Amino acid sequence: MHRKTDLLTIGQLAERSGLAPSALRFYESLDLISSSRTAGGRRRYQRSTLRRIAVVQAAQRVGLTLAEVGAAFADLSSDAAPTRREWERLSSRWQAALDARIEALEKVRDELANCIGCGCLSLRRCSLYNSGDRAARRGVGPRWLLGDDPAVPVAPDGDRR
Amino acid sequence: MHRKTDLLTIGQLAERSGLAPSALRFYESLDLISSSRTAGGRRRYQRSTLRRIAVVQAAQRVGLTLAEVGAAFADLSSDAAPTRREWERLSSRWQAALDARIEALEKVRDELANCIGCGCLSLRRCSLYNSGDRAARRGVGPRWLLGDDPAVPVAPDGDRR
DNA sequence: GCTTTACTTCAAGCGCACTTGACATGTTCT
DNA sequence: AGAACATGTCAAGTGCGCTTGAAGTAAAGC
């Protein structure tokens, strides 16, 4: 056997994580993961990086951007995988976000359900319609400020520039 | 009184829909909405366009892309707002999508809950880790973001904006 | 030694949903 | 009539999460 070390090449990490090598390099450029290098400059990853990637993917499923994940990771002591305590902290925070998101979607679902039989064409009565009509958005700003959240009127001011 | 017609200018439609004029032009370029023009070339919208926009927004909250909304609209008879029957068809279809999405999120939530106390660091055992089931990964991106309103602090306070 | 194969960097591109800017023209108010 | 403002078009830019391509280098296999 030639298992020189426990370190993984980028190809191996790619295969085992399901991500493309380019994605892993990208993550590394965002400091979401880290690597050592061989004498020749090739990346070598610790096995714990797999776990780290799993955490990133969990966060993405929760709906976080990679930047947000990076911010969360910045608090972490280790540069590999979070300790149990850290992971508890992260995951419970993320769970709250997830709950909020689910709740928001459920609200949309209910509005939609309501709407199906509601004679929606009489505008005034329809909750979906009304929440849309008032959906004042922040005039400018990056996409990530745009919420899913239909019902919480964000800023009741019209458009401005 | 100067209510010449029932038609809305783009500014009025923008204000009432909460979308920027540029977004309305963009939607029009995608054939999601339509307008007539004045002699001088300015857009005039029917009031039903508001309803149409509400439908678009509902679809977006469900998680559809504008292209998908456009495809759904292509089946519609009217170019203004859908008839009741059409709306029933659309919305019930969308509701199924929404249900699926909620279910997926609930699964993540449960995994996360499971994970919080699970000694997650022993990889093999962790459902989150193992469900690297990256199946539903169609170029998703940040479309399914959190709400605007960070009632739930997702990222540690280094909040930018 | 020599050929593959896997990797390196850097820059640019993509898809989505828009926004921004430049510049021209219509519409309204006085 | 003239100022003020709303709107028109078109091209390019933005943010996110990557991918793709070009050009070069390292490591593995024979």
Short mmCIF file of C-alpha atoms (C1' of nucleotides) in Angstrom, two decimals:
data_model
loop_
_atom_site.label_atom_id
_atom_site.label_comp_id
_atom_site.label_asym_id
_atom_site.label_seq_id
_atom_site.Cartn_x
_atom_site.Cartn_y
_atom_site.Cartn_z
CA MET A 1 0.00 0.00 0.00
CA HIS A 2 1.16 3.45 -0.61
CA ARG A 3 -0.74 5.55 1.79
CA LYS A 4 2.06 7.94 2.39
CA THR A 5 0.15 10.20 4.71
CA ASP A 6 -3.38 10.95 5.72
CA LEU A 7 -3.49 13.92 3.46
CA LEU A 8 -5.81 14.13 0.52
CA THR A 9 -5.13 15.55 -2.90
CA ILE A 10 -7.62 17.95 -4.32
CA GLY A 11 -8.88 15.27 -6.63
CA GLN A 12 -9.52 12.91 -3.78
CA LEU A 13 -11.22 15.56 -1.76
CA ALA A 14 -13.31 16.45 -4.77
CA GLU A 15 -14.39 12.91 -5.26
CA ARG A 16 -15.19 12.34 -1.65
CA SER A 17 -17.01 15.58 -1.11
CA GLY A 18 -18.85 15.60 -4.38
CA LEU A 19 -17.55 19.04 -5.22
CA ALA A 20 -15.49 19.94 -8.24
CA PRO A 21 -11.83 20.77 -7.70
CA SER A 22 -12.56 24.25 -8.94
CA ALA A 23 -15.16 24.61 -6.23
CA LEU A 24 -12.67 23.54 -3.61
CA ARG A 25 -10.15 26.08 -4.81
CA PHE A 26 -12.88 28.62 -4.76
CA TYR A 27 -13.78 27.72 -1.19
CA GLU A 28 -10.18 28.02 -0.27
CA SER A 29 -10.01 31.45 -1.81
CA LEU A 30 -12.82 32.38 0.53
CA ASP A 31 -10.97 30.83 3.45
CA LEU A 32 -13.66 28.31 4.03
CA ILE A 33 -11.14 25.53 3.90
CA SER A 34 -7.39 25.46 4.03
CA SER A 35 -4.59 23.31 2.73
CA SER A 36 -0.93 22.70 3.11
CA ARG A 37 1.26 22.39 0.07
CA THR A 38 3.75 19.89 -1.21
CA ALA A 39 7.20 20.98 -2.15
CA GLY A 40 5.95 21.36 -5.67
CA GLY A 41 2.99 23.49 -4.68
CA ARG A 42 0.18 20.99 -4.84
CA ARG A 43 -2.53 21.19 -2.25
CA ARG A 44 -2.85 18.63 0.47
CA TYR A 45 -5.91 18.51 2.64
CA GLN A 46 -6.46 17.00 6.01
CA ARG A 47 -9.25 14.54 6.32
CA SER A 48 -11.08 16.87 8.65
CA THR A 49 -11.57 19.12 5.68
CA LEU A 50 -14.23 16.74 4.54
CA ARG A 51 -16.13 17.46 7.68
CA ARG A 52 -15.64 21.12 7.24
CA ILE A 53 -17.09 20.87 3.78
CA ALA A 54 -20.03 18.96 5.16
CA VAL A 55 -20.65 21.85 7.50
CA VAL A 56 -20.48 24.29 4.64
CA GLN A 57 -22.97 22.26 2.71
CA ALA A 58 -25.27 22.06 5.66
CA ALA A 59 -25.15 25.80 5.96
CA GLN A 60 -25.91 26.20 2.30
CA ARG A 61 -28.92 23.99 2.62
CA VAL A 62 -30.00 26.16 5.47
CA GLY A 63 -29.79 29.03 3.05
CA LEU A 64 -26.66 30.83 4.10
CA THR A 65 -24.34 32.40 1.61
CA LEU A 66 -20.74 31.36 1.58
CA ALA A 67 -19.81 34.73 2.96
CA GLU A 68 -22.04 34.13 5.93
CA VAL A 69 -20.55 30.74 6.45
CA GLY A 70 -17.15 32.33 6.32
CA ALA A 71 -18.18 34.84 8.94
CA ALA A 72 -19.43 32.07 11.15
CA PHE A 73 -16.22 30.16 10.66
CA ALA A 74 -14.15 33.16 11.54
CA ASP A 75 -15.18 32.63 15.13
CA LEU A 76 -14.00 29.09 15.14
CA SER A 77 -10.83 28.21 16.86
CA SER A 78 -9.72 25.40 14.65
CA ASP A 79 -9.07 25.81 11.02
CA ALA A 80 -10.13 22.29 10.36
CA ALA A 81 -13.47 21.16 11.69
CA PRO A 82 -15.39 22.76 14.53
CA THR A 83 -15.25 21.31 17.97
CA ARG A 84 -18.35 19.85 19.32
CA ARG A 85 -19.19 22.90 21.31
CA GLU A 86 -18.63 25.17 18.39
CA TRP A 87 -20.71 23.01 16.20
CA GLU A 88 -23.50 23.10 18.71
CA ARG A 89 -23.38 26.82 18.71
CA LEU A 90 -23.34 27.10 14.96
CA SER A 91 -25.96 24.55 14.28
CA SER A 92 -28.40 25.82 16.80
CA ARG A 93 -28.08 29.29 15.40
CA TRP A 94 -28.57 28.01 11.92
CA GLN A 95 -31.51 26.04 13.02
CA ALA A 96 -33.23 29.15 14.16
CA ALA A 97 -32.65 30.69 10.77
CA LEU A 98 -33.97 27.60 9.15
CA ASP A 99 -37.06 27.63 11.28
CA ALA A 100 -37.71 31.18 10.29
CA ARG A 101 -37.33 30.33 6.68
CA ILE A 102 -39.63 27.38 6.89
CA GLU A 103 -42.16 29.46 8.67
CA ALA A 104 -42.02 32.08 5.98
CA LEU A 105 -42.57 29.48 3.33
CA GLU A 106 -45.42 27.98 5.21
CA LYS A 107 -47.00 31.32 5.27
CA VAL A 108 -46.69 31.63 1.55
CA ARG A 109 -48.14 28.18 1.23
CA ASP A 110 -51.10 29.10 3.33
CA GLU A 111 -51.68 32.25 1.42
CA LEU A 112 -51.51 30.30 -1.74
CA ALA A 113 -53.90 27.70 -0.42
CA ASN A 114 -56.21 30.43 0.65
CA CYS A 115 -55.94 31.98 -2.67
CA ILE A 116 -56.79 29.00 -4.74
CA GLY A 117 -60.39 29.19 -3.89
CA CYS A 118 -60.61 32.77 -2.95
CA GLY A 119 -61.88 34.43 -6.02
CA CYS A 120 -58.52 35.94 -6.17
CA LEU A 121 -59.50 38.17 -8.93
CA SER A 122 -61.19 40.47 -6.56
CA LEU A 123 -57.98 42.04 -5.62
CA ARG A 124 -58.75 43.65 -2.44
CA ARG A 125 -59.53 40.51 -0.64
CA CYS A 126 -56.50 38.45 -1.53
CA SER A 127 -53.71 38.19 0.94
CA LEU A 128 -51.19 37.16 -1.61
CA TYR A 129 -52.08 40.07 -3.72
CA ASN A 130 -52.02 42.46 -0.89
CA SER A 131 -48.75 41.33 0.49
CA GLY A 132 -47.35 41.79 -2.97
CA ASP A 133 -48.77 45.20 -3.44
CA ARG A 134 -47.06 46.49 -0.41
CA ALA A 135 -43.86 44.67 -0.80
CA ALA A 136 -41.73 47.69 -0.65
CA ARG A 137 -38.23 46.62 -1.24
CA ARG A 138 -35.08 48.34 -0.31
CA GLY A 139 -34.51 50.58 -3.24
CA VAL A 140 -31.01 49.61 -3.93
CA GLY A 141 -28.69 47.03 -2.67
CA PRO A 142 -27.36 43.63 -3.35
CA ARG A 143 -29.59 40.70 -4.08
CA TRP A 144 -28.98 39.02 -0.80
CA LEU A 145 -31.06 41.56 0.98
CA LEU A 146 -34.09 40.53 -0.92
CA GLY A 147 -36.08 38.38 1.35
CA ASP A 148 -38.22 35.41 0.87
CA ASP A 149 -40.32 36.75 3.54
CA PRO A 150 -43.52 37.92 2.04
CA ALA A 151 -45.39 39.09 4.97
CA VAL A 152 -42.99 41.12 6.95
CA PRO A 153 -43.06 44.45 5.27
CA VAL A 154 -39.49 45.45 5.24
CA ALA A 155 -39.61 49.10 4.72
CA PRO A 156 -42.89 50.66 3.92
CA ASP A 157 -41.34 53.33 1.86
CA GLY A 158 -41.67 53.33 -1.84
CA ASP A 159 -38.80 53.31 -4.16
CA ARG A 160 -36.06 55.73 -3.74
CA ARG A 161 -32.82 56.39 -5.29
CA MET B 1 -59.24 65.88 -11.91
CA HIS B 2 -56.89 64.34 -14.31
CA ARG B 3 -57.60 60.70 -14.44
CA LYS B 4 -57.60 60.49 -18.17
CA THR B 5 -57.83 56.73 -18.30
CA ASP B 6 -57.42 53.72 -16.12
CA LEU B 7 -53.95 53.18 -17.39
CA LEU B 8 -50.92 53.39 -15.15
CA THR B 9 -47.58 54.92 -15.91
CA ILE B 10 -44.53 52.91 -15.14
CA GLY B 11 -43.88 55.08 -12.14
CA GLN B 12 -47.30 54.45 -10.74
CA LEU B 13 -47.03 50.77 -11.35
CA ALA B 14 -43.65 50.78 -9.71
CA GLU B 15 -44.95 52.49 -6.66
CA ARG B 16 -47.92 50.28 -6.34
CA SER B 17 -46.12 47.04 -6.97
CA GLY B 18 -43.08 47.86 -4.94
CA LEU B 19 -40.84 47.07 -7.88
CA ALA B 20 -38.43 49.49 -9.46
CA PRO B 21 -39.26 50.81 -12.91
CA SER B 22 -36.19 49.08 -14.18
CA ALA B 23 -37.52 45.80 -12.88
CA LEU B 24 -40.79 46.38 -14.66
CA ARG B 25 -39.02 47.04 -17.92
CA PHE B 26 -37.00 43.96 -17.31
CA TYR B 27 -40.11 41.89 -16.71
CA GLU B 28 -41.56 43.27 -19.86
CA SER B 29 -38.47 42.27 -21.77
CA LEU B 30 -39.16 38.75 -20.54
CA ASP B 31 -42.79 39.02 -21.58
CA LEU B 32 -44.00 38.61 -18.06
CA ILE B 33 -46.04 41.74 -18.38
CA SER B 34 -47.07 43.87 -21.29
CA SER B 35 -47.88 47.47 -21.97
CA SER B 36 -49.38 49.69 -24.54
CA ARG B 37 -47.64 52.86 -25.55
CA THR B 38 -48.60 56.47 -25.78
CA ALA B 39 -48.08 58.36 -28.99
CA GLY B 40 -44.77 59.44 -27.60
CA GLY B 41 -43.64 55.95 -26.73
CA ARG B 42 -44.23 55.89 -23.00
CA ARG B 43 -45.56 52.70 -21.45
CA ARG B 44 -49.10 52.50 -20.15
CA TYR B 45 -50.17 49.56 -18.06
CA GLN B 46 -53.57 48.17 -17.32
CA ARG B 47 -54.49 47.82 -13.73
CA SER B 48 -54.62 44.10 -14.10
CA THR B 49 -50.88 44.21 -14.52
CA LEU B 50 -50.65 44.70 -10.81
CA ARG B 51 -52.33 41.41 -10.33
CA ARG B 52 -50.05 39.81 -12.80
CA ILE B 53 -47.08 41.11 -10.90
CA ALA B 54 -48.50 39.78 -7.69
CA VAL B 55 -48.65 36.40 -9.31
CA VAL B 56 -45.05 36.69 -10.42
CA GLN B 57 -44.01 37.57 -6.94
CA ALA B 58 -45.94 34.70 -5.50
CA ALA B 59 -44.15 32.40 -7.87
CA GLN B 60 -40.82 33.82 -6.90
CA ARG B 61 -41.53 33.21 -3.30
CA VAL B 62 -42.39 29.69 -4.18
CA GLY B 63 -38.93 29.50 -5.63
CA LEU B 64 -39.53 29.63 -9.35
CA THR B 65 -37.26 31.46 -11.69
CA LEU B 66 -38.67 34.16 -13.89
CA ALA B 67 -38.13 31.92 -16.86
CA GLU B 68 -40.30 29.30 -15.24
CA VAL B 69 -42.94 31.85 -14.51
CA GLY B 70 -42.78 32.92 -18.10
CA ALA B 71 -43.28 29.36 -19.21
CA ALA B 72 -46.27 29.01 -16.95
CA PHE B 73 -47.70 32.24 -18.28
CA ALA B 74 -47.22 31.13 -21.82
CA ASP B 75 -50.12 28.76 -21.28
CA LEU B 76 -52.38 31.52 -20.16
CA SER B 77 -55.02 32.85 -22.43
CA SER B 78 -55.08 36.39 -21.27
CA ASP B 79 -52.12 38.64 -21.43
CA ALA B 80 -53.28 40.50 -18.40
CA ALA B 81 -54.14 38.52 -15.32
CA PRO B 82 -55.09 34.88 -15.24
CA THR B 83 -58.68 33.81 -15.07
CA ARG B 84 -59.81 32.13 -11.98
CA ARG B 85 -59.52 28.70 -13.42
CA GLU B 86 -56.06 29.39 -14.72
CA TRP B 87 -54.99 30.74 -11.42
CA GLU B 88 -56.27 27.68 -9.71
CA ARG B 89 -54.25 25.53 -11.98
CA LEU B 90 -51.10 27.56 -11.54
CA SER B 91 -51.33 28.00 -7.87
CA SER B 92 -52.07 24.42 -7.09
CA ARG B 93 -49.11 23.37 -9.15
CA TRP B 94 -46.92 25.85 -7.41
CA GLN B 95 -48.19 24.73 -4.12
CA ALA B 96 -46.92 21.28 -4.77
CA ALA B 97 -43.50 22.70 -5.49
CA LEU B 98 -43.67 24.72 -2.35
CA ASP B 99 -44.65 21.73 -0.30
CA ALA B 100 -41.70 19.85 -1.66
CA ARG B 101 -39.40 22.66 -0.80
CA ILE B 102 -40.71 22.97 2.69
CA GLU B 103 -40.38 19.28 3.17
CA ALA B 104 -36.78 19.38 2.06
CA LEU B 105 -36.05 22.15 4.50
CA GLU B 106 -37.76 20.31 7.27
CA LYS B 107 -35.55 17.40 6.58
CA VAL B 108 -32.50 19.56 6.88
CA ARG B 109 -33.90 20.97 10.06
CA ASP B 110 -34.39 17.57 11.55
CA GLU B 111 -30.96 16.49 10.55
CA LEU B 112 -29.56 19.58 12.09
CA ALA B 113 -31.52 19.00 15.26
CA ASN B 114 -30.28 15.50 15.35
CA CYS B 115 -26.84 16.69 14.79
CA ILE B 116 -26.68 19.22 17.52
CA GLY B 117 -26.25 16.64 20.19
CA CYS B 118 -24.98 13.86 18.09
CA GLY B 119 -21.29 13.96 18.60
CA CYS B 120 -21.23 14.96 15.03
CA LEU B 121 -17.55 14.69 14.88
CA SER B 122 -17.79 11.01 14.41
CA LEU B 123 -18.57 11.37 10.82
CA ARG B 124 -20.01 8.12 9.96
CA ARG B 125 -22.90 8.48 12.24
CA CYS B 126 -24.10 11.89 11.26
CA SER B 127 -27.02 12.15 8.95
CA LEU B 128 -26.18 15.65 7.90
CA TYR B 129 -22.77 14.59 6.96
CA ASN B 130 -23.91 11.55 5.17
CA SER B 131 -26.69 13.14 3.30
CA GLY B 132 -24.24 14.70 1.01
CA ASP B 133 -27.19 14.03 -1.18
CA ARG B 134 -26.54 16.81 -3.46
CA ALA B 135 -29.35 15.79 -5.68
CA ALA B 136 -31.48 18.84 -5.83
CA ARG B 137 -28.64 21.03 -6.83
CA ARG B 138 -29.77 22.74 -9.97
CA GLY B 139 -27.80 25.90 -10.26
CA VAL B 140 -29.57 27.22 -7.31
CA GLY B 141 -27.60 30.09 -6.01
CA PRO B 142 -28.76 32.61 -3.55
CA ARG B 143 -32.31 32.55 -4.65
CA TRP B 144 -33.53 30.90 -1.52
CA LEU B 145 -32.20 33.34 0.87
CA LEU B 146 -33.14 34.23 4.32
CA GLY B 147 -35.57 36.94 5.05
CA ASP B 148 -34.50 40.50 5.14
CA ASP B 149 -35.41 40.89 8.63
CA PRO B 150 -32.68 39.39 10.71
CA ALA B 151 -34.91 38.63 13.60
CA VAL B 152 -32.74 35.61 13.62
CA PRO B 153 -29.09 36.42 13.69
CA VAL B 154 -27.62 34.01 11.27
CA ALA B 155 -24.19 35.39 10.96
CA PRO B 156 -22.27 36.56 13.97
CA ASP B 157 -22.74 40.21 14.35
CA GLY B 158 -20.31 41.33 11.72
CA ASP B 159 -23.33 42.44 9.88
CA ARG B 160 -22.68 44.38 6.81
CA ARG B 161 -25.08 46.44 4.92
"C1'" DG C 1 13.77 9.35 -19.88
"C1'" DC C 2 9.42 10.22 -21.39
"C1'" DT C 3 4.60 10.33 -21.50
"C1'" DT C 4 0.38 10.88 -19.12
"C1'" DT C 5 -2.32 12.59 -15.75
"C1'" DA C 6 -3.20 15.62 -12.13
"C1'" DC C 7 -2.42 19.63 -10.66
"C1'" DT C 8 -1.10 25.01 -10.55
"C1'" DT C 9 -2.50 30.17 -11.42
"C1'" DC C 10 -5.02 33.77 -13.35
"C1'" DA C 11 -8.58 35.82 -16.01
"C1'" DA C 12 -12.77 35.56 -17.91
"C1'" DG C 13 -17.43 33.72 -18.41
"C1'" DC C 14 -22.15 32.11 -16.93
"C1'" DG C 15 -27.03 32.29 -15.19
"C1'" DC C 16 -30.15 34.85 -12.56
"C1'" DA C 17 -32.48 39.05 -11.39
"C1'" DC C 18 -31.96 43.11 -11.64
"C1'" DT C 19 -29.57 48.05 -11.30
"C1'" DT C 20 -26.88 51.86 -13.02
"C1'" DG C 21 -25.38 55.18 -16.20
"C1'" DA C 22 -25.42 57.87 -20.30
"C1'" DC C 23 -28.00 60.30 -23.17
"C1'" DA C 24 -32.33 61.38 -25.67
"C1'" DT C 25 -37.16 62.59 -25.59
"C1'" DG C 26 -42.03 62.94 -23.85
"C1'" DT C 27 -45.31 65.17 -20.54
"C1'" DT C 28 -46.78 68.32 -17.11
"C1'" DC C 29 -46.83 72.60 -14.61
"C1'" DT C 30 -46.64 77.42 -14.46
"C1'" DA D 1 -42.81 78.95 -23.86
"C1'" DG D 2 -39.81 77.08 -20.88
"C1'" DA D 3 -38.44 74.61 -16.79
"C1'" DA D 4 -38.82 70.39 -14.35
"C1'" DC D 5 -39.49 65.87 -14.23
"C1'" DA D 6 -40.75 61.26 -15.87
"C1'" DT D 7 -39.61 58.07 -19.13
"C1'" DG D 8 -37.38 56.04 -23.31
"C1'" DT D 9 -33.26 52.87 -25.04
"C1'" DC D 10 -29.12 50.43 -24.80
"C1'" DA D 11 -24.93 48.78 -22.82
"C1'" DA D 12 -22.59 47.58 -19.00
"C1'" DG D 13 -22.25 46.45 -14.15
"C1'" DT D 14 -23.38 43.71 -9.69
"C1'" DG D 15 -23.44 39.72 -6.40
"C1'" DC D 16 -23.33 34.88 -5.80
"C1'" DG D 17 -21.39 30.45 -6.68
"C1'" DC D 18 -19.15 28.59 -9.29
"C1'" DT D 19 -17.00 26.79 -14.18
"C1'" DT D 20 -14.03 27.17 -18.16
"C1'" DG D 21 -9.95 28.02 -20.66
"C1'" DA D 22 -5.16 28.97 -21.37
"C1'" DA D 23 -0.65 28.14 -20.31
"C1'" DG D 24 2.51 26.08 -17.48
"C1'" DT D 25 4.40 22.50 -13.68
"C1'" DA D 26 4.64 18.32 -10.72
"C1'" DA D 27 4.20 13.66 -9.91
"C1'" DA D 28 3.27 8.85 -11.37
"C1'" DG D 29 3.72 5.05 -14.46
"C1'" DC D 30 6.26 2.61 -17.86
#
